Amino acid sequence: MQVESIQAGQPRTLGNPASADPLDAAWTSAIWKEPVEGRVSAGAEGLTGDTQVYKKGHGGPERALLWYPLEHYQEWRAEWGQRDIGPGGFGENVTVSGLREQSVCVGDLFQVGELRVEVSGPREPCMNLVRRFRRPEAIERVVATDRSGWYVRVLNEGWLEKGLPITLLDRPYPQWTIDRAARVKRTRNPDEAALLASCPALLADWRAKLGARR
């Protein structure tokens, strides 16, 4: 398990304001990430040099960094035939290897260089992925394949660097893998929703929404 690449992004405005087609209409996003070479600092609010346009569901201490598995890109390239899809393409700050949604759990505590991070929950795909790849089915395919990525909280300020090993320090909630948590949120089973809502490490807004289903 290691850090394969690190990315940060600033807002870009693309598209045609006069277009009625959602794929061509004007939109502003920081989903376009650029590689960061060498050491870069990170803290509770995320990675230095990175920002988000839409704060709802992005950024902040609960979603300080987005992690995404390197292995997924080979699968996307095979499925979509887009050879240029690679690290940072899904808007992640940290591209990792050796971890997947089926093996990472809400509440997992990892050491990466100087940083300790805590997994807070799945990434929910949004319309920006559709626009980014010009694939109307992008959200549906991310959900169907469980290739979502996940968010982490940064528990202390420190630095990150490509090539750093990732060490699992603790796994207090092994029952709540990222893929299972995402499915519970989607399927709306009230009993499972209540169980997931009781996980103190879960994203606070998810806990509130799931708790309201009781």
PDB file of C-alpha atoms in Angstrom:
ATOM      1  CA  MET A   1       0.000   0.000   0.000  1.00  0.00           C
ATOM      2  CA  GLN A   2       1.509   3.302  -1.029  1.00  0.00           C
ATOM      3  CA  VAL A   3       0.927   6.799  -2.407  1.00  0.00           C
ATOM      4  CA  GLU A   4       1.245   6.657  -6.198  1.00  0.00           C
ATOM      5  CA  SER A   5       0.641  10.333  -6.945  1.00  0.00           C
ATOM      6  CA  ILE A   6      -0.632  13.565  -5.414  1.00  0.00           C
ATOM      7  CA  GLN A   7      -2.803  16.133  -7.177  1.00  0.00           C
ATOM      8  CA  ALA A   8      -4.207  19.594  -6.477  1.00  0.00           C
ATOM      9  CA  GLY A   9      -6.537  21.796  -8.487  1.00  0.00           C
ATOM     10  CA  GLN A  10      -7.962  25.283  -8.840  1.00  0.00           C
ATOM     11  CA  PRO A  11     -11.329  26.245 -10.371  1.00  0.00           C
ATOM     12  CA  ARG A  12     -11.769  26.227 -14.131  1.00  0.00           C
ATOM     13  CA  THR A  13     -14.754  27.405 -16.142  1.00  0.00           C
ATOM     14  CA  LEU A  14     -15.475  25.411 -19.273  1.00  0.00           C
ATOM     15  CA  GLY A  15     -18.279  25.013 -21.785  1.00  0.00           C
ATOM     16  CA  ASN A  16     -20.664  27.318 -23.615  1.00  0.00           C
ATOM     17  CA  PRO A  17     -23.036  29.490 -21.538  1.00  0.00           C
ATOM     18  CA  ALA A  18     -25.517  29.488 -24.435  1.00  0.00           C
ATOM     19  CA  SER A  19     -25.736  25.703 -24.717  1.00  0.00           C
ATOM     20  CA  ALA A  20     -28.800  23.845 -23.447  1.00  0.00           C
ATOM     21  CA  ASP A  21     -26.943  20.520 -23.513  1.00  0.00           C
ATOM     22  CA  PRO A  22     -25.729  19.647 -19.984  1.00  0.00           C
ATOM     23  CA  LEU A  23     -22.528  18.229 -21.465  1.00  0.00           C
ATOM     24  CA  ASP A  24     -21.757  21.466 -23.295  1.00  0.00           C
ATOM     25  CA  ALA A  25     -23.189  24.107 -20.942  1.00  0.00           C
ATOM     26  CA  ALA A  26     -20.834  26.313 -18.936  1.00  0.00           C
ATOM     27  CA  TRP A  27     -19.642  24.838 -15.660  1.00  0.00           C
ATOM     28  CA  THR A  28     -17.033  25.671 -13.064  1.00  0.00           C
ATOM     29  CA  SER A  29     -15.168  23.028 -11.117  1.00  0.00           C
ATOM     30  CA  ALA A  30     -11.841  22.161  -9.513  1.00  0.00           C
ATOM     31  CA  ILE A  31     -12.159  18.497 -10.518  1.00  0.00           C
ATOM     32  CA  TRP A  32      -9.261  19.026 -12.924  1.00  0.00           C
ATOM     33  CA  LYS A  33      -6.230  18.148 -10.808  1.00  0.00           C
ATOM     34  CA  GLU A  34      -2.555  18.590 -11.657  1.00  0.00           C
ATOM     35  CA  PRO A  35       0.323  16.468 -10.311  1.00  0.00           C
ATOM     36  CA  VAL A  36       2.220  17.845  -7.334  1.00  0.00           C
ATOM     37  CA  GLU A  37       5.912  16.970  -7.270  1.00  0.00           C
ATOM     38  CA  GLY A  38       7.925  16.661  -4.079  1.00  0.00           C
ATOM     39  CA  ARG A  39       6.598  17.213  -0.610  1.00  0.00           C
ATOM     40  CA  VAL A  40       3.288  19.001  -0.094  1.00  0.00           C
ATOM     41  CA  SER A  41       1.688  19.952   3.195  1.00  0.00           C
ATOM     42  CA  ALA A  42      -1.786  18.922   4.291  1.00  0.00           C
ATOM     43  CA  GLY A  43      -3.968  19.655   7.276  1.00  0.00           C
ATOM     44  CA  ALA A  44      -7.534  19.591   8.509  1.00  0.00           C
ATOM     45  CA  GLU A  45      -8.780  21.625   5.537  1.00  0.00           C
ATOM     46  CA  GLY A  46      -6.979  19.547   2.946  1.00  0.00           C
ATOM     47  CA  LEU A  47      -3.991  19.811   0.654  1.00  0.00           C
ATOM     48  CA  THR A  48      -2.054  23.038   0.191  1.00  0.00           C
ATOM     49  CA  GLY A  49      -2.835  24.457  -3.240  1.00  0.00           C
ATOM     50  CA  ASP A  50      -6.113  22.590  -3.637  1.00  0.00           C
ATOM     51  CA  THR A  51      -9.619  24.008  -3.494  1.00  0.00           C
ATOM     52  CA  GLN A  52     -13.262  23.132  -4.158  1.00  0.00           C
ATOM     53  CA  VAL A  53     -15.918  25.172  -5.912  1.00  0.00           C
ATOM     54  CA  TYR A  54     -18.964  23.540  -4.344  1.00  0.00           C
ATOM     55  CA  LYS A  55     -18.487  23.057  -0.626  1.00  0.00           C
ATOM     56  CA  LYS A  56     -21.548  20.862  -0.165  1.00  0.00           C
ATOM     57  CA  GLY A  57     -20.252  17.322  -0.346  1.00  0.00           C
ATOM     58  CA  HIS A  58     -16.685  18.453  -1.047  1.00  0.00           C
ATOM     59  CA  GLY A  59     -13.788  19.576   1.118  1.00  0.00           C
ATOM     60  CA  GLY A  60     -13.736  20.739   4.715  1.00  0.00           C
ATOM     61  CA  PRO A  61     -12.456  18.717   7.674  1.00  0.00           C
ATOM     62  CA  GLU A  62     -14.856  15.818   7.002  1.00  0.00           C
ATOM     63  CA  ARG A  63     -13.620  15.475   3.414  1.00  0.00           C
ATOM     64  CA  ALA A  64     -10.130  16.885   3.667  1.00  0.00           C
ATOM     65  CA  LEU A  65      -8.630  14.560   1.051  1.00  0.00           C
ATOM     66  CA  LEU A  66     -10.100  12.306  -1.603  1.00  0.00           C
ATOM     67  CA  TRP A  67      -8.271   9.003  -2.138  1.00  0.00           C
ATOM     68  CA  TYR A  68      -8.722   6.914  -5.268  1.00  0.00           C
ATOM     69  CA  PRO A  69      -7.196   3.551  -6.224  1.00  0.00           C
ATOM     70  CA  LEU A  70      -4.707   3.495  -9.082  1.00  0.00           C
ATOM     71  CA  GLU A  71      -6.016   0.077 -10.093  1.00  0.00           C
ATOM     72  CA  HIS A  72      -9.370   1.564 -11.084  1.00  0.00           C
ATOM     73  CA  TYR A  73      -7.837   3.509 -13.958  1.00  0.00           C
ATOM     74  CA  GLN A  74      -6.894   0.379 -15.853  1.00  0.00           C
ATOM     75  CA  GLU A  75     -10.505  -0.759 -15.481  1.00  0.00           C
ATOM     76  CA  TRP A  76     -11.890   2.579 -16.698  1.00  0.00           C
ATOM     77  CA  ARG A  77      -9.522   2.631 -19.670  1.00  0.00           C
ATOM     78  CA  ALA A  78     -10.659  -0.856 -20.644  1.00  0.00           C
ATOM     79  CA  GLU A  79     -14.343   0.010 -20.223  1.00  0.00           C
ATOM     80  CA  TRP A  80     -14.405   3.416 -21.878  1.00  0.00           C
ATOM     81  CA  GLY A  81     -11.516   3.109 -24.308  1.00  0.00           C
ATOM     82  CA  GLN A  82     -10.098   6.444 -23.119  1.00  0.00           C
ATOM     83  CA  ARG A  83      -6.370   5.861 -22.893  1.00  0.00           C
ATOM     84  CA  ASP A  84      -5.695   9.246 -21.308  1.00  0.00           C
ATOM     85  CA  ILE A  85      -7.603   8.501 -18.084  1.00  0.00           C
ATOM     86  CA  GLY A  86      -5.077   8.396 -15.259  1.00  0.00           C
ATOM     87  CA  PRO A  87      -4.231   9.617 -11.752  1.00  0.00           C
ATOM     88  CA  GLY A  88      -6.181  12.710 -10.794  1.00  0.00           C
ATOM     89  CA  GLY A  89      -8.814  12.017 -13.435  1.00  0.00           C
ATOM     90  CA  PHE A  90     -11.517  11.405 -10.872  1.00  0.00           C
ATOM     91  CA  GLY A  91     -10.624  14.538  -8.957  1.00  0.00           C
ATOM     92  CA  GLU A  92      -8.703  12.774  -6.218  1.00  0.00           C
ATOM     93  CA  ASN A  93      -5.922  14.380  -4.224  1.00  0.00           C
ATOM     94  CA  VAL A  94      -4.164  11.107  -3.476  1.00  0.00           C
ATOM     95  CA  THR A  95      -3.922   8.165  -5.862  1.00  0.00           C
ATOM     96  CA  VAL A  96      -3.127   5.000  -3.917  1.00  0.00           C
ATOM     97  CA  SER A  97      -2.270   1.393  -4.695  1.00  0.00           C
ATOM     98  CA  GLY A  98      -3.139  -1.742  -2.750  1.00  0.00           C
ATOM     99  CA  LEU A  99      -6.419  -0.394  -1.377  1.00  0.00           C
ATOM    100  CA  ARG A 100      -9.970  -0.704  -2.670  1.00  0.00           C
ATOM    101  CA  GLU A 101     -13.493   0.077  -1.534  1.00  0.00           C
ATOM    102  CA  GLN A 102     -13.921  -3.560  -0.507  1.00  0.00           C
ATOM    103  CA  SER A 103     -10.858  -3.483   1.765  1.00  0.00           C
ATOM    104  CA  VAL A 104     -11.060   0.003   3.304  1.00  0.00           C
ATOM    105  CA  CYS A 105     -13.476   0.694   6.162  1.00  0.00           C
ATOM    106  CA  VAL A 106     -15.062   3.796   7.646  1.00  0.00           C
ATOM    107  CA  GLY A 107     -12.949   4.741  10.659  1.00  0.00           C
ATOM    108  CA  ASP A 108      -9.733   3.152   9.389  1.00  0.00           C
ATOM    109  CA  LEU A 109      -6.709   5.003  10.757  1.00  0.00           C
ATOM    110  CA  PHE A 110      -3.728   5.227   8.403  1.00  0.00           C
ATOM    111  CA  GLN A 111      -0.231   6.647   8.777  1.00  0.00           C
ATOM    112  CA  VAL A 112       1.187   8.277   5.640  1.00  0.00           C
ATOM    113  CA  GLY A 113       4.480  10.069   6.167  1.00  0.00           C
ATOM    114  CA  GLU A 114       3.860  12.594   8.923  1.00  0.00           C
ATOM    115  CA  LEU A 115       0.100  12.405   8.516  1.00  0.00           C
ATOM    116  CA  ARG A 116      -2.462  10.375  10.361  1.00  0.00           C
ATOM    117  CA  VAL A 117      -5.735  10.190   8.490  1.00  0.00           C
ATOM    118  CA  GLU A 118      -9.111   8.691   9.315  1.00  0.00           C
ATOM    119  CA  VAL A 119     -11.461   7.345   6.654  1.00  0.00           C
ATOM    120  CA  SER A 120     -14.755   9.239   6.889  1.00  0.00           C
ATOM    121  CA  GLY A 121     -16.857   7.717   4.115  1.00  0.00           C
ATOM    122  CA  PRO A 122     -17.442   7.058   0.421  1.00  0.00           C
ATOM    123  CA  ARG A 123     -17.220   9.647  -2.282  1.00  0.00           C
ATOM    124  CA  GLU A 124     -20.614  10.196  -3.942  1.00  0.00           C
ATOM    125  CA  PRO A 125     -20.220  10.738  -7.697  1.00  0.00           C
ATOM    126  CA  CYS A 126     -21.667  13.963  -9.053  1.00  0.00           C
ATOM    127  CA  MET A 127     -22.474  15.588 -12.387  1.00  0.00           C
ATOM    128  CA  ASN A 128     -18.938  16.902 -12.714  1.00  0.00           C
ATOM    129  CA  LEU A 129     -17.727  13.394 -13.538  1.00  0.00           C
ATOM    130  CA  VAL A 130     -20.288  13.246 -16.352  1.00  0.00           C
ATOM    131  CA  ARG A 131     -19.018  16.541 -17.732  1.00  0.00           C
ATOM    132  CA  ARG A 132     -15.362  15.741 -17.128  1.00  0.00           C
ATOM    133  CA  PHE A 133     -15.468  12.546 -19.186  1.00  0.00           C
ATOM    134  CA  ARG A 134     -18.447  13.469 -21.376  1.00  0.00           C
ATOM    135  CA  ARG A 135     -20.060  10.208 -20.291  1.00  0.00           C
ATOM    136  CA  PRO A 136     -23.779  10.449 -19.409  1.00  0.00           C
ATOM    137  CA  GLU A 137     -23.494   7.059 -17.716  1.00  0.00           C
ATOM    138  CA  ALA A 138     -20.523   8.006 -15.505  1.00  0.00           C
ATOM    139  CA  ILE A 139     -22.442   8.293 -12.222  1.00  0.00           C
ATOM    140  CA  GLU A 140     -24.338   5.067 -12.857  1.00  0.00           C
ATOM    141  CA  ARG A 141     -21.130   3.196 -13.687  1.00  0.00           C
ATOM    142  CA  VAL A 142     -19.240   4.473 -10.644  1.00  0.00           C
ATOM    143  CA  VAL A 143     -22.107   3.288  -8.451  1.00  0.00           C
ATOM    144  CA  ALA A 144     -22.493  -0.064 -10.209  1.00  0.00           C
ATOM    145  CA  THR A 145     -18.784  -0.884 -10.044  1.00  0.00           C
ATOM    146  CA  ASP A 146     -18.121   0.487  -6.533  1.00  0.00           C
ATOM    147  CA  ARG A 147     -15.208   2.468  -7.964  1.00  0.00           C
ATOM    148  CA  SER A 148     -16.046   5.579  -5.969  1.00  0.00           C
ATOM    149  CA  GLY A 149     -12.986   6.368  -3.886  1.00  0.00           C
ATOM    150  CA  TRP A 150     -13.287   7.643  -0.328  1.00  0.00           C
ATOM    151  CA  TYR A 151     -12.682  10.666   1.852  1.00  0.00           C
ATOM    152  CA  VAL A 152     -10.342  10.991   4.804  1.00  0.00           C
ATOM    153  CA  ARG A 153      -9.986  13.428   7.662  1.00  0.00           C
ATOM    154  CA  VAL A 154      -6.473  14.713   8.318  1.00  0.00           C
ATOM    155  CA  LEU A 155      -5.844  14.471  12.055  1.00  0.00           C
ATOM    156  CA  ASN A 156      -2.585  16.437  12.177  1.00  0.00           C
ATOM    157  CA  GLU A 157      -0.679  18.822   9.952  1.00  0.00           C
ATOM    158  CA  GLY A 158       2.204  17.314   8.018  1.00  0.00           C
ATOM    159  CA  TRP A 159       3.529  16.496   4.574  1.00  0.00           C
ATOM    160  CA  LEU A 160       2.769  14.017   1.843  1.00  0.00           C
ATOM    161  CA  GLU A 161       4.973  12.745  -0.945  1.00  0.00           C
ATOM    162  CA  LYS A 162       4.682  10.328  -3.834  1.00  0.00           C
ATOM    163  CA  GLY A 163       5.993   6.878  -2.976  1.00  0.00           C
ATOM    164  CA  LEU A 164       5.249   6.991   0.743  1.00  0.00           C
ATOM    165  CA  PRO A 165       4.044   3.729   2.280  1.00  0.00           C
ATOM    166  CA  ILE A 166       0.554   3.640   3.768  1.00  0.00           C
ATOM    167  CA  THR A 167       0.280   1.833   7.101  1.00  0.00           C
ATOM    168  CA  LEU A 168      -2.987   0.734   8.689  1.00  0.00           C
ATOM    169  CA  LEU A 169      -2.855   1.609  12.393  1.00  0.00           C
ATOM    170  CA  ASP A 170      -6.367   0.717  13.495  1.00  0.00           C
ATOM    171  CA  ARG A 171      -9.639  -0.645  12.132  1.00  0.00           C
ATOM    172  CA  PRO A 172     -12.398  -0.057  14.704  1.00  0.00           C
ATOM    173  CA  TYR A 173     -15.343  -0.714  12.348  1.00  0.00           C
ATOM    174  CA  PRO A 174     -14.421  -3.646  10.079  1.00  0.00           C
ATOM    175  CA  GLN A 175     -18.090  -4.227   9.259  1.00  0.00           C
ATOM    176  CA  TRP A 176     -18.358  -0.889   7.416  1.00  0.00           C
ATOM    177  CA  THR A 177     -16.356  -1.259   4.245  1.00  0.00           C
ATOM    178  CA  ILE A 178     -16.638   1.677   1.872  1.00  0.00           C
ATOM    179  CA  ASP A 179     -18.645  -0.305  -0.675  1.00  0.00           C
ATOM    180  CA  ARG A 180     -21.101  -1.527   1.968  1.00  0.00           C
ATOM    181  CA  ALA A 181     -21.591   1.954   3.437  1.00  0.00           C
ATOM    182  CA  ALA A 182     -22.326   3.334  -0.035  1.00  0.00           C
ATOM    183  CA  ARG A 183     -24.884   0.600  -0.707  1.00  0.00           C
ATOM    184  CA  VAL A 184     -26.667   1.207   2.604  1.00  0.00           C
ATOM    185  CA  LYS A 185     -26.976   4.908   1.782  1.00  0.00           C
ATOM    186  CA  ARG A 186     -28.474   4.095  -1.626  1.00  0.00           C
ATOM    187  CA  THR A 187     -30.822   1.237  -0.729  1.00  0.00           C
ATOM    188  CA  ARG A 188     -32.561   2.992   2.173  1.00  0.00           C
ATOM    189  CA  ASN A 189     -33.044  -0.072   4.362  1.00  0.00           C
ATOM    190  CA  PRO A 190     -34.056   1.595   7.661  1.00  0.00           C
ATOM    191  CA  ASP A 191     -32.466  -1.023   9.900  1.00  0.00           C
ATOM    192  CA  GLU A 192     -29.115  -0.932   8.133  1.00  0.00           C
ATOM    193  CA  ALA A 193     -29.328   2.858   7.879  1.00  0.00           C
ATOM    194  CA  ALA A 194     -29.730   3.069  11.651  1.00  0.00           C
ATOM    195  CA  LEU A 195     -26.723   0.821  12.178  1.00  0.00           C
ATOM    196  CA  LEU A 196     -24.560   2.852   9.822  1.00  0.00           C
ATOM    197  CA  ALA A 197     -25.738   6.116  11.384  1.00  0.00           C
ATOM    198  CA  SER A 198     -24.477   4.872  14.746  1.00  0.00           C
ATOM    199  CA  CYS A 199     -20.890   4.662  13.450  1.00  0.00           C
ATOM    200  CA  PRO A 200     -19.179   7.697  15.030  1.00  0.00           C
ATOM    201  CA  ALA A 201     -16.459   7.838  12.370  1.00  0.00           C
ATOM    202  CA  LEU A 202     -18.924   8.266   9.493  1.00  0.00           C
ATOM    203  CA  LEU A 203     -19.324  11.604   7.724  1.00  0.00           C
ATOM    204  CA  ALA A 204     -21.450  13.827   9.961  1.00  0.00           C
ATOM    205  CA  ASP A 205     -23.908  14.772   7.216  1.00  0.00           C
ATOM    206  CA  TRP A 206     -24.394  11.107   6.306  1.00  0.00           C
ATOM    207  CA  ARG A 207     -25.093  10.262   9.939  1.00  0.00           C
ATOM    208  CA  ALA A 208     -27.739  12.979  10.105  1.00  0.00           C
ATOM    209  CA  LYS A 209     -29.447  11.881   6.883  1.00  0.00           C
ATOM    210  CA  LEU A 210     -29.370   8.194   7.748  1.00  0.00           C
ATOM    211  CA  GLY A 211     -30.576   8.859  11.274  1.00  0.00           C
ATOM    212  CA  ALA A 212     -33.573  10.740   9.901  1.00  0.00           C
ATOM    213  CA  ARG A 213     -34.794   7.556   8.168  1.00  0.00           C
ATOM    214  CA  ARG A 214     -35.688   5.846  11.433  1.00  0.00           C
TER     215      ARG A 214
END
